[in-house]
Coordinates of C-alpha atoms in Angstrom, one line a residue:
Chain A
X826 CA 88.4 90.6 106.8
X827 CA 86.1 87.8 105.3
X828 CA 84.3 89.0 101.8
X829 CA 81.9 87.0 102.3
X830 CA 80.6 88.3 105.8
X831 CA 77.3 89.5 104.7
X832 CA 76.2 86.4 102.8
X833 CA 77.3 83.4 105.2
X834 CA 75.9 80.3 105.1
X835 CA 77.3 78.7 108.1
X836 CA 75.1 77.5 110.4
X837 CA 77.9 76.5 112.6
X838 CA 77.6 78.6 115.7
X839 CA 80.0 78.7 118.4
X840 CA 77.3 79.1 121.1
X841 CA 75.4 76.5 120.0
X842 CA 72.0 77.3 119.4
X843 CA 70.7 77.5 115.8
X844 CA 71.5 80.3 113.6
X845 CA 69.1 82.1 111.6
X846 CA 70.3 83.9 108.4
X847 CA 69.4 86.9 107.4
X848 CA 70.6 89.0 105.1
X849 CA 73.3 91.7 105.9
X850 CA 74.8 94.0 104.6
X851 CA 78.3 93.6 103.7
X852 CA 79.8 95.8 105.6
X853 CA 82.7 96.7 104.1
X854 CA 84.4 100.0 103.6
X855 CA 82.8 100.4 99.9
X856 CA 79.7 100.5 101.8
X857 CA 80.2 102.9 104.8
X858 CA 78.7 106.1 105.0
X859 CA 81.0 109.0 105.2
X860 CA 81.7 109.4 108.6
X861 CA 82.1 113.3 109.7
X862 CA 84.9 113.2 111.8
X863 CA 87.5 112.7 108.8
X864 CA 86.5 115.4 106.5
X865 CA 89.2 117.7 106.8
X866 CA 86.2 120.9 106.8
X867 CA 84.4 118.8 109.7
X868 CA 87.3 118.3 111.7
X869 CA 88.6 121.8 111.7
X870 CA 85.1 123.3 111.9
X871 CA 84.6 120.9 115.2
X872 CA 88.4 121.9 116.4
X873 CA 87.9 126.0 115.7
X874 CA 84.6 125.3 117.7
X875 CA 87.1 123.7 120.7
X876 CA 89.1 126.2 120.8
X877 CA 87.5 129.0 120.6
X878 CA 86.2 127.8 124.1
X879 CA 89.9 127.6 125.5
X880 CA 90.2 130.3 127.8
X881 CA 92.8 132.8 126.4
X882 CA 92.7 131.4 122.6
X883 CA 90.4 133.6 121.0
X884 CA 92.7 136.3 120.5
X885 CA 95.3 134.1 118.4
X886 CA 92.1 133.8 116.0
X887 CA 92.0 137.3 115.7
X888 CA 95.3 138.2 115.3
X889 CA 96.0 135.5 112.5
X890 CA 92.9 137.2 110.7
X891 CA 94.5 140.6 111.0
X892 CA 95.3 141.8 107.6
X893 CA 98.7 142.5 108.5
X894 CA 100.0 138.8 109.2
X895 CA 102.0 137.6 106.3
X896 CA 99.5 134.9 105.5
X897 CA 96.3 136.7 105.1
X898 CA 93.9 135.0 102.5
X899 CA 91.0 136.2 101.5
X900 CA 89.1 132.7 102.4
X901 CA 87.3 132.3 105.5
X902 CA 86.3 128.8 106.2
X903 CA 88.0 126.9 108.9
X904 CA 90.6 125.1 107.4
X905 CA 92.4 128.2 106.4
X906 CA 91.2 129.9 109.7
X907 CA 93.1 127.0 111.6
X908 CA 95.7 126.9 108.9
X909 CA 96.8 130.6 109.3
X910 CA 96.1 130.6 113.1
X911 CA 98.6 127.3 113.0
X912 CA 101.1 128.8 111.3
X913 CA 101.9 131.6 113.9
X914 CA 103.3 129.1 115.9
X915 CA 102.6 130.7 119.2
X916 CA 99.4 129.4 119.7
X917 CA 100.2 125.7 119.3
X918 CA 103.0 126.5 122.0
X919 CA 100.3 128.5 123.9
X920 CA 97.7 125.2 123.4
X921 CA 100.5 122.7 124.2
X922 CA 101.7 124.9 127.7
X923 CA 98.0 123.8 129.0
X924 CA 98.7 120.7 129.6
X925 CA 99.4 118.8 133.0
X926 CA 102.3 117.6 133.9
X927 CA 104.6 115.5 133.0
X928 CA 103.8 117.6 129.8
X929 CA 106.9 120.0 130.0
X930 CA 106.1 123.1 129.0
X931 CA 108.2 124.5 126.1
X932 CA 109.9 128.0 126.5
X933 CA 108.4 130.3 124.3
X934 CA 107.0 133.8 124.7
X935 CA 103.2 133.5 124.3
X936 CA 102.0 137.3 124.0
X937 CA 103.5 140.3 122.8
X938 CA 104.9 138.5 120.2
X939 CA 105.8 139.7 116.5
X940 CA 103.4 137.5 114.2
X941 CA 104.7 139.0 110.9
X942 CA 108.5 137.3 112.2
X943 CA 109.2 134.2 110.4
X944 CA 112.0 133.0 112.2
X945 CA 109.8 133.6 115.5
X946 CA 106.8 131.6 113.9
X947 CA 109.1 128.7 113.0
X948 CA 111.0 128.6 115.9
X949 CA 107.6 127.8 117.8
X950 CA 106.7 125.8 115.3
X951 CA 109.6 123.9 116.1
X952 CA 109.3 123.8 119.6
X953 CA 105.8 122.8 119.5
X954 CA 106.9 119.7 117.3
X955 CA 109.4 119.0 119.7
X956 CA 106.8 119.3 122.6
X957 CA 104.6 116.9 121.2
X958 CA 107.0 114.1 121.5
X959 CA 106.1 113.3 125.0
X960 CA 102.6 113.2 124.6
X961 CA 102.5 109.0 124.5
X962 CA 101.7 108.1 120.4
X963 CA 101.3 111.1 119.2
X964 CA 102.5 111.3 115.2
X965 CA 105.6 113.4 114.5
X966 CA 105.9 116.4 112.2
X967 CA 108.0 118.8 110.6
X968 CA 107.5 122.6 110.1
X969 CA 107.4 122.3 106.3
X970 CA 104.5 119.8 107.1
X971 CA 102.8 123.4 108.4
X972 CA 105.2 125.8 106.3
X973 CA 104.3 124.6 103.1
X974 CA 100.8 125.7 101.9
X975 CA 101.0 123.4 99.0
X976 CA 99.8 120.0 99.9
X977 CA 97.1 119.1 102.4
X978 CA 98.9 116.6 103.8
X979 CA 101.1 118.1 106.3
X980 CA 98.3 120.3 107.5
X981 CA 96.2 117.3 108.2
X982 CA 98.9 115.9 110.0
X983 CA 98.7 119.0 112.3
X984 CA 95.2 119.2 112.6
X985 CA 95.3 115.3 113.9
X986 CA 98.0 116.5 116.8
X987 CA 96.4 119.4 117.8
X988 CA 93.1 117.9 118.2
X989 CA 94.9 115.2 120.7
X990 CA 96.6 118.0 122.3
X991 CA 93.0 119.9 122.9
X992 CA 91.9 116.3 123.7
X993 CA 94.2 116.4 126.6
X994 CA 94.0 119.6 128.1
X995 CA 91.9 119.7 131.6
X996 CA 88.1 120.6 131.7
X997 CA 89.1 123.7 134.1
X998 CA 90.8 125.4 130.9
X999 CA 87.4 125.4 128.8
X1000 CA 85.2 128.6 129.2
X1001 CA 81.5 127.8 129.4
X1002 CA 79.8 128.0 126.0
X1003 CA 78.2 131.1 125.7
X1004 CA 74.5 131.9 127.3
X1005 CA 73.0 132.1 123.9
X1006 CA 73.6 128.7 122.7
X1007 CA 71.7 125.9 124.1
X1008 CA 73.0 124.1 126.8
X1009 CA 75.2 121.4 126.7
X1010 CA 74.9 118.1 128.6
X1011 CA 79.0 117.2 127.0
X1012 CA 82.0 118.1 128.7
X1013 CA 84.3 120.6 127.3
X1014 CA 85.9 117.6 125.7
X1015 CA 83.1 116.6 123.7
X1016 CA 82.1 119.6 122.4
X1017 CA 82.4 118.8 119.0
X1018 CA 80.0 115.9 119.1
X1019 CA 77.2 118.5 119.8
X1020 CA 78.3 120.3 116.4
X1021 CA 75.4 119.1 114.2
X1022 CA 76.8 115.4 112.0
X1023 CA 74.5 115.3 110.1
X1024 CA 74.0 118.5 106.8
X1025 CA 71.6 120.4 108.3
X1026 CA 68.1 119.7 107.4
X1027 CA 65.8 122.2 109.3
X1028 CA 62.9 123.5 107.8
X1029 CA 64.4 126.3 106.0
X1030 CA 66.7 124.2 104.1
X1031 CA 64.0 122.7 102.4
X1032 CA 64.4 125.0 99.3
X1033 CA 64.4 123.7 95.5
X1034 CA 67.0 121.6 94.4
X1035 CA 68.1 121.3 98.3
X1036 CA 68.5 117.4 97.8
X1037 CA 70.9 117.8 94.9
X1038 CA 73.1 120.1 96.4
X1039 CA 73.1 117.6 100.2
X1040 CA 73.4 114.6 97.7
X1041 CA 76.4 116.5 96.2
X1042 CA 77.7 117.5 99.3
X1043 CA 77.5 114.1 100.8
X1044 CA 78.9 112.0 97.9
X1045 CA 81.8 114.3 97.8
X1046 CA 82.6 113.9 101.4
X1047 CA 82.2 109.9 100.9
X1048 CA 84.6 110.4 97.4
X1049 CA 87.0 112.2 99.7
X1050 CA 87.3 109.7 102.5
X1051 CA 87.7 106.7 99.4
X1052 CA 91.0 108.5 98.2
X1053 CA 92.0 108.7 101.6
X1054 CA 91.4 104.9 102.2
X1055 CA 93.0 104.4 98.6
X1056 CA 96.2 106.7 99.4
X1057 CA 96.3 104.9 102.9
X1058 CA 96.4 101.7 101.1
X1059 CA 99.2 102.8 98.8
X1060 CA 101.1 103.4 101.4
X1061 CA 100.9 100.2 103.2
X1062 CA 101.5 98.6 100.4
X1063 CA 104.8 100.8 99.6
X1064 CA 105.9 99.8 103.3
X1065 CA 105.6 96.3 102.8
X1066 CA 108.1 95.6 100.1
X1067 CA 106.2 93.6 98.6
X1068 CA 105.8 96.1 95.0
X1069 CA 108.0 98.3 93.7
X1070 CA 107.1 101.8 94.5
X1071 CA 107.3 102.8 90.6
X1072 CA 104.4 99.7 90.0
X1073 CA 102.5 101.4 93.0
X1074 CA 102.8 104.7 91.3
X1075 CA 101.4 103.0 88.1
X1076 CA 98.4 101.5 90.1
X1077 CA 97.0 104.5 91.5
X1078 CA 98.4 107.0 88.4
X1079 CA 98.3 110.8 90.3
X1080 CA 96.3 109.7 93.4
X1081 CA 98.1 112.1 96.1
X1082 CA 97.7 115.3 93.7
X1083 CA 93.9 113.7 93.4
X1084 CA 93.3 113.8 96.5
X1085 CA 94.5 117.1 97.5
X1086 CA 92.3 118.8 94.5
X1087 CA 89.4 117.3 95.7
X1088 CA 89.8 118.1 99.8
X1089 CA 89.9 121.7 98.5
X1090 CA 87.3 121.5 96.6
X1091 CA 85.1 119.7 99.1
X1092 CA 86.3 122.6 101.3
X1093 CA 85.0 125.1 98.7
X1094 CA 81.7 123.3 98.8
X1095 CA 81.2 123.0 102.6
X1096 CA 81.7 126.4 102.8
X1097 CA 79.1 127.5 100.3
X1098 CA 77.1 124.8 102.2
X1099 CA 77.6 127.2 105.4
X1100 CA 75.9 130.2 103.6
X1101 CA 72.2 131.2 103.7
X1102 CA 71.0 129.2 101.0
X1103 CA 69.8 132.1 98.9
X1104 CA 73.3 132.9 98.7
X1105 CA 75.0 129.9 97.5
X1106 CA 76.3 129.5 94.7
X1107 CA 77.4 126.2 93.6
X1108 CA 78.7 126.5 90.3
X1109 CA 81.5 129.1 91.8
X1110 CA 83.1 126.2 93.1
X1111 CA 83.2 124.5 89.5
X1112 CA 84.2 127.2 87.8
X1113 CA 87.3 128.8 90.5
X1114 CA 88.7 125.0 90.2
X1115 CA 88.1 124.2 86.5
X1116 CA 91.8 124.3 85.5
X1117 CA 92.5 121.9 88.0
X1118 CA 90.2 119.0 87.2
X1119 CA 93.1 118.3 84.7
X1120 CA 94.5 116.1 87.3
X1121 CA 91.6 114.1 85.9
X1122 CA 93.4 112.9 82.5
X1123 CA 96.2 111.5 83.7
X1124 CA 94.4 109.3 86.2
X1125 CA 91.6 108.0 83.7
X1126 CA 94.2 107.8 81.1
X1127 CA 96.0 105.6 83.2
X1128 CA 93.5 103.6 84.6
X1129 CA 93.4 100.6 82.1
X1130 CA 96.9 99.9 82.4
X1131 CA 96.2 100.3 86.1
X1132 CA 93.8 97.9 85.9
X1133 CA 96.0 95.5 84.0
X1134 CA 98.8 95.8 86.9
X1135 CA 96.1 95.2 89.4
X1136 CA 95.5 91.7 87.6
X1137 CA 99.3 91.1 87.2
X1138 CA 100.3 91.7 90.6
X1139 CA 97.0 90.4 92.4
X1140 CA 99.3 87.7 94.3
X1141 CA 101.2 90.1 95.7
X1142 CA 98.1 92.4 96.8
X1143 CA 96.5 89.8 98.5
X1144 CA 99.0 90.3 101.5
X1145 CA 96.6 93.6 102.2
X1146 CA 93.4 92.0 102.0
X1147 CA 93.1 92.6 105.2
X1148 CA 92.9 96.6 104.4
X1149 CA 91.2 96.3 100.6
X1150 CA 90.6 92.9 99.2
X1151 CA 91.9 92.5 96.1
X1152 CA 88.8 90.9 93.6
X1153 CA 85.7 92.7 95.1
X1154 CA 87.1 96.2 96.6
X1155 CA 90.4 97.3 95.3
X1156 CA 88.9 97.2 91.5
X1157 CA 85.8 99.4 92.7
X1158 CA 88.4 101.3 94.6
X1159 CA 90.4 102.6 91.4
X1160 CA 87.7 102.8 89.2
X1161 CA 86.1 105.7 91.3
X1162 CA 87.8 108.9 90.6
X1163 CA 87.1 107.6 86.9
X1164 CA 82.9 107.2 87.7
X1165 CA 83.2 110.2 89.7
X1166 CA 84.5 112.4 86.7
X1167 CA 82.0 111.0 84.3
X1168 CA 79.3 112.0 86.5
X1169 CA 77.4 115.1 84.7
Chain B
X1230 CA 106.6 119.6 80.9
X1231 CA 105.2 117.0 83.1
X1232 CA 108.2 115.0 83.3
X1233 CA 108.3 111.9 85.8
X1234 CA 111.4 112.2 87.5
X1235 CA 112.6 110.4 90.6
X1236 CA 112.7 112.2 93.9
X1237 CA 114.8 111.7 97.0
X1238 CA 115.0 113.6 100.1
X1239 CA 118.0 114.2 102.6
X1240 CA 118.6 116.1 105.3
X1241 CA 121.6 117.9 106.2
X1242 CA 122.4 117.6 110.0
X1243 CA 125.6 119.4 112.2
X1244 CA 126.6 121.4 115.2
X1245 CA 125.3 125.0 115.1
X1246 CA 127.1 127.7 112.5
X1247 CA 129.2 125.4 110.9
X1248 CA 127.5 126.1 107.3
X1249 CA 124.8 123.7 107.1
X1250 CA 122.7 126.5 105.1
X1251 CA 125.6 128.0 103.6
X1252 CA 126.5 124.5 102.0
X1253 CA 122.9 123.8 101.2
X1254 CA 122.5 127.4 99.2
X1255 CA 125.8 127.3 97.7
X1256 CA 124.4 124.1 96.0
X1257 CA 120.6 124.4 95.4
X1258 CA 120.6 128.6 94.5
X1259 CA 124.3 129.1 93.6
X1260 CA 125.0 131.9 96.0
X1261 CA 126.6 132.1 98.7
X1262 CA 125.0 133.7 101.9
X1263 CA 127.7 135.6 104.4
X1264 CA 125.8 136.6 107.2
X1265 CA 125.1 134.4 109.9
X1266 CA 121.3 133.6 110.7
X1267 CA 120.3 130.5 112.2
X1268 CA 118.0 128.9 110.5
X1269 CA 115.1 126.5 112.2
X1270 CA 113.9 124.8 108.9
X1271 CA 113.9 125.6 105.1
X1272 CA 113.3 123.4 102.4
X1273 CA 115.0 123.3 99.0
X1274 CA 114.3 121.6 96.1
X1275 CA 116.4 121.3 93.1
X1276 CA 116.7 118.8 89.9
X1277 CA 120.3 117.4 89.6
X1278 CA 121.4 115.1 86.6
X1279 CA 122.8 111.9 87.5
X1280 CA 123.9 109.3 84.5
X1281 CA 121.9 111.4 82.1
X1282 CA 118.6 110.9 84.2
X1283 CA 117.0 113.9 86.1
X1284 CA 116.6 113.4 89.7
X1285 CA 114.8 115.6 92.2
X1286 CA 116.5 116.9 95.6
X1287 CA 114.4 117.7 98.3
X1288 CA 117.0 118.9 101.0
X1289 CA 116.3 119.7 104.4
X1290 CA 118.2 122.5 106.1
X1291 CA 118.6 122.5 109.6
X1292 CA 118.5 124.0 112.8
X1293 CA 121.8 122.8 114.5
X1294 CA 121.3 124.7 117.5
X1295 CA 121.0 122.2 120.4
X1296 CA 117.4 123.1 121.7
X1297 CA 116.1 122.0 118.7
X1298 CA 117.8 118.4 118.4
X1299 CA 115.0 116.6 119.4
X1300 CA 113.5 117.1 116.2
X1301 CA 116.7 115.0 114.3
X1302 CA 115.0 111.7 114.6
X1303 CA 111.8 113.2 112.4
X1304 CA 114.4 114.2 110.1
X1305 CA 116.4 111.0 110.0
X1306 CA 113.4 108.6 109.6
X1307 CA 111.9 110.9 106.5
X1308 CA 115.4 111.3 105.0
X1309 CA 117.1 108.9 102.2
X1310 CA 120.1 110.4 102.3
X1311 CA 122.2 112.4 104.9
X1312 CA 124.7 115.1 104.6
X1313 CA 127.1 115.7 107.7
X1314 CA 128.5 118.8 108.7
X1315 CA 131.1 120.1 110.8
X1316 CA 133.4 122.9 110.6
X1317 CA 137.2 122.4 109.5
X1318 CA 137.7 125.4 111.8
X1319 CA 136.0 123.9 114.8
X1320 CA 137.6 120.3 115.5
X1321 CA 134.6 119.7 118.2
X1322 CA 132.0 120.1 115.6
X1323 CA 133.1 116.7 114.9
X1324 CA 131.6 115.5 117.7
X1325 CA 128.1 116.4 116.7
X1326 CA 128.9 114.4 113.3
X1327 CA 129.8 111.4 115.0
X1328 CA 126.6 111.5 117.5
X1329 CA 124.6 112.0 114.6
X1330 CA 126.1 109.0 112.5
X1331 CA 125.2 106.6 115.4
X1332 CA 121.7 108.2 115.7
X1333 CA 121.1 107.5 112.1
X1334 CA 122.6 104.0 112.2
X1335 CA 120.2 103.5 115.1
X1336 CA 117.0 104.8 113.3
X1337 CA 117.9 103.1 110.1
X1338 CA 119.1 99.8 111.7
X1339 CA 116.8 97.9 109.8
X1340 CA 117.3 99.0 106.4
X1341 CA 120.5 97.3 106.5
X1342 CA 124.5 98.5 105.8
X1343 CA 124.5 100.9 103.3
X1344 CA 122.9 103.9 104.7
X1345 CA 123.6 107.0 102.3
X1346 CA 125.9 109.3 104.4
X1347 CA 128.4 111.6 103.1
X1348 CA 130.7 114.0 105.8
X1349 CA 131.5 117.2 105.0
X1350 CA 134.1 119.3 106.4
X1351 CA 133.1 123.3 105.7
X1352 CA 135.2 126.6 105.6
X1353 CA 137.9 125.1 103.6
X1354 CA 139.0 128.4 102.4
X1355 CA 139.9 129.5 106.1
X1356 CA 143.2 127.7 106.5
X1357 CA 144.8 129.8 108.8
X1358 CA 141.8 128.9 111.0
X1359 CA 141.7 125.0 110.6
X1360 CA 141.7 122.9 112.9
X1361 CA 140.8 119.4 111.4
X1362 CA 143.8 118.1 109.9
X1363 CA 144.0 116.1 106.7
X1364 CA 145.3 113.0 108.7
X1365 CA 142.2 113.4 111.6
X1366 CA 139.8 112.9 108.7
X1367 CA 141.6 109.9 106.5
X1368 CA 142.0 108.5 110.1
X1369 CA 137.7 108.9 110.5
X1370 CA 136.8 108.2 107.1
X1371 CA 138.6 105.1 107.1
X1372 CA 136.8 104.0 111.0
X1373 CA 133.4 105.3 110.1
X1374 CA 133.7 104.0 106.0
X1375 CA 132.3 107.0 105.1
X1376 CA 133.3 109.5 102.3
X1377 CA 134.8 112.6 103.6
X1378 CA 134.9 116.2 101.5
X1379 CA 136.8 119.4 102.2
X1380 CA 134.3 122.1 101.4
X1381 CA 134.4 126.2 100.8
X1382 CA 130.6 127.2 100.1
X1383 CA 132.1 130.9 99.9
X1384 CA 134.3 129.5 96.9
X1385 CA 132.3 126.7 95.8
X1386 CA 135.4 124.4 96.1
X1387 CA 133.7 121.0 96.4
X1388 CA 130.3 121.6 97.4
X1389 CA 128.5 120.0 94.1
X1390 CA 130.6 116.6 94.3
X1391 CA 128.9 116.1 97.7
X1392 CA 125.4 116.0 96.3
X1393 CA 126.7 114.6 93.3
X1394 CA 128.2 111.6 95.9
X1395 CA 125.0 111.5 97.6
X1396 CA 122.6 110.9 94.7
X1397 CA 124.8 108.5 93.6
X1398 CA 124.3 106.5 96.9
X1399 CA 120.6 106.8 96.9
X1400 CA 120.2 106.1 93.4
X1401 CA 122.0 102.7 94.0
X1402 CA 120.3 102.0 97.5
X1403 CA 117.0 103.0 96.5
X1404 CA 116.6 102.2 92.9
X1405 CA 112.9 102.4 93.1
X1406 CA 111.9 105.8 94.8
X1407 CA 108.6 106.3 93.1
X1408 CA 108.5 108.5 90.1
X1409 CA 107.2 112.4 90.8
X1410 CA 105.7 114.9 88.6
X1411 CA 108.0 117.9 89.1
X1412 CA 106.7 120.8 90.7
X1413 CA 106.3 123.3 88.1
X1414 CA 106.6 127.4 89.0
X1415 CA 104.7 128.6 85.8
X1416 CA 101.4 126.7 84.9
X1417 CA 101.0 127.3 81.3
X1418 CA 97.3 127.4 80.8
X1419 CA 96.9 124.7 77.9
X1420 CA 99.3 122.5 79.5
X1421 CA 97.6 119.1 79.3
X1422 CA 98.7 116.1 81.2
X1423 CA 99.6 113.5 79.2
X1424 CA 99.3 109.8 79.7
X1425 CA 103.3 109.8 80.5
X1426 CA 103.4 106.2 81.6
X1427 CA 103.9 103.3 79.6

């Protein structure tokens, strides 16, 4: 990826004909708007939305909200909705079972089931990971990846699979939507671009201070999707040899624990974003994670020397410019988490 | 508080009920569980010293029933470090061991020789049951050039040197494993986060 794509000066065209410059802009990944599909709360609002239209997975929804299932949280926006639906096992098995051959099905009992077993949970778990496998480039995962509710990485990992497995499972299977909804020109497979990409703007959600809390919203689902990029990055760069993984640690000081504060927070937020605007209140989410913004100090405390091994070891980055370039993006990169904490 | 320490992950891998979990708890809880229930997956985690430096196990537990093979290579590829198991009372447990060592030399293949491996040969303290004989496993160790250990996780004969091998492997293969912040249990409310790395 050139730098210098928005301001070329070439005039040396490969068709021929004479080139007029204008002015673009760069378009680089600094620049790029957040994109909805990779907010964790977008994708398993859009995925809940699927699969609540499968025929026969409803009920999975309602039993994983029954008070009685180990896992019963008090939360209910769709991460933990899918998270605690996920984690019964059964329905991933029930999900996977839909599709076509040469998609085998895997041997598990998908009613009258016992969701408060563990063993029973994991052992679907376990049979849906293995099930995967033949689906052509699908990632792999372990249970813990699901099991362990304390990093947001695993779950993502799940979310990703399950949303190819929905991807691949025949129009016949999807119930219409309901009457009340407004028709819907997509197939079943699309549904989820007719969820509403954009934070919803109608005329009642022009209430005071409604562009704060959109500009808040927005920016924190952009800041999200920069870690992302950033803890992508890091671990290229750890696959590559090219650093030592301790100098990688050093360059982006706390970034994985960083990043999975701030996708629960933005979680937090979305979800007060769902209520009726009279009812939301912002500064909960502040106040339920201000302990945690801690992971704050070690990062900005870190983030000179970070910046001095960026300088040291810019040689050896540029083999990734490709992904960040070292001078005009990785530097804007780190510095973010450290602008986005200053902000009042 | 807050310490950096370096963490490495293995997986222990073997034929169904010969003590992969038994071995596993014997070492990261210090019990030892009697009854017989097959696991799926568990994850432990425990902090082990090695040449005065602390070092973080995550170990992998598990199933070693055959339906849920397929899931091995996930294991393998996360894994640094493997921990093989067959029963000393079952000599066709070794089998499984050797199937798995050639999987794992096939998944690792390009990381080079020195994969960190270490064989372990459970229910030591049942010798009127043993099948495996002492000259079986010189004979193997010597052919595969892998470390071999007689274990009891019901007496605790053994079972700490094989971690203790292990992280000694890793640590010399994989000098570099990034540094983690260890998990804590408690969070003490004024804990602050220092600037640890110079």
């Amino acid at each position: 990826m050139s730098t210098s794509a928005g301001r070329k000066k070439s005039i040396i065209s490969t068709s021929g004909g004479p080139v007029i410059d204008i002015p673009v802009a760069n378009n680089t990944l600094l620049n790029k708007a957040a994109s909805q599909s990779t907010s964790l709360y977008q994708q398993c609002s859009a995925l809940r939305a699927r699969l609540m239209r499968v025929e026969g997975f409803p009920p999975y929804f309602a039993l994983s909200a029954s008070s009685d299932a180990p896992s019963a949280r008090r939360s209910t926006d769709p991460v933990t909705q899918l998270w605690d639906c996920f984690a019964l096992g059964v329905p991933l098995c029930f999900l996977l079972n839909l599709l076509p051959p040469p998609i085998q099905n895997v041997a598990v009992q998908t009613t009258d089931f016992d969701p408060t077993n563990e063993k029973t949970r994991k052992r679907a778990i376990a049979q849906f990971a293995m099930g995967v496998r033949q689906i052509d480039g699908c990632p792999s995962f372990t249970v813990t990846d699901l099991w362990d509710r304390s990093s947001t990485d695993g779950f993502v990992k799940v979310v990703n699979i399950v949303s190819l497995v929905v991807d691949n499972i025949p129009d016949d299977f999807f119930i219409e939507s309901p009457p009340s909804s407004p028709p819907t020109e997509f197939s079943a497979k699309d549904s989820s671009d007719s969820l509403p990409t954009e934070i919803s703007e109608g005329p009642s959600d022009k209430y005071p201070g409604s562009n704060v809390t959109k500009e808040l919203l927005y920016t924190e689902r952009k800041y999200v999707q920069d870690l992302e990029t950033m803890q992508s990055y890091s671990n290229t760069l750890a696959q590559s040899n090219t650093i030592d993984l301790d100098t990688i640690h050093l360059l982006f000081p706390n970034l994985n624990k960083l990043l999975n504060f701030q996708r629960r927070f933005l979680i937090k937020l979305e979800s007060i974003n769902e209520l009726p605007w009279q009812e939301r209140r912002w500064g909960s989410a502040f106040t339920e994670f201000e302990e945690e913004f801690a992971v704050y100090e070690s990062y900005c405390a870190n983030y000179t020397n970070a910046s001095d091994i960026l300088m040291h070891e810019e040689h050896h980055l540029m083999a990734l410019d490709g992904m960040l370039n070292v001078k005009s993006e990785l530097p804007a990169f780190l510095i973010k988490p450290v602008q986005r904490d200053a902000e009042p | 508080m807050g310490e950096l320490v370096r963490k490495y992950r293995v997986v222990v891998l073997g034929a169904g009920g010969v003590g992969k979990s038994a071995l596993t708890v014997r070492f990261a809880q210090g019990r030892f569980v009697s009854d017989y229930n097959p696991t799926i997956e568990e994850e432990y985690a425990c902090d082990v010293q090695a040449e005065g430096e602390t070092c973080l196990l995550e170990i992998m537990d598990t199933a070693g029933a055959e339906q849920f093979t397929a899931l091995n290579e996930v294991y393998i590829k996360r894994a640094r470090g493997f921990v093989l198991v067959f029963s000393l009372t079952q000599e066709s447990t070794l089998q499984d061991v050797d199937n798995i060592r050639q999987q794992i030399q096939m998944i690792k293949a390009q990381e080079g020789q020195s994969i960190p491996i270490v064989v372990v040969g459970t229910k030591m303290d049942l010798a009127r049951e043993r099948e495996v004989t002492r000259d079986t496993i010189k004979d193997l160790a010597a052919r595969w050039g892998l470390p071999f250990y007689e274990t009891s996780a019901k007496n605790n004969w053994h079972v700490t040197d094989v971690f203790h091998d292990l992280l000694g492997q890793m640590r010399r293969r994989y000098p570099d494993e990034p540094l983690k912040k260890r998990k804590e249990k408690t969070k003490s409310r004024n804990r602050i986060d220092r600037c640890i790395i110079m």
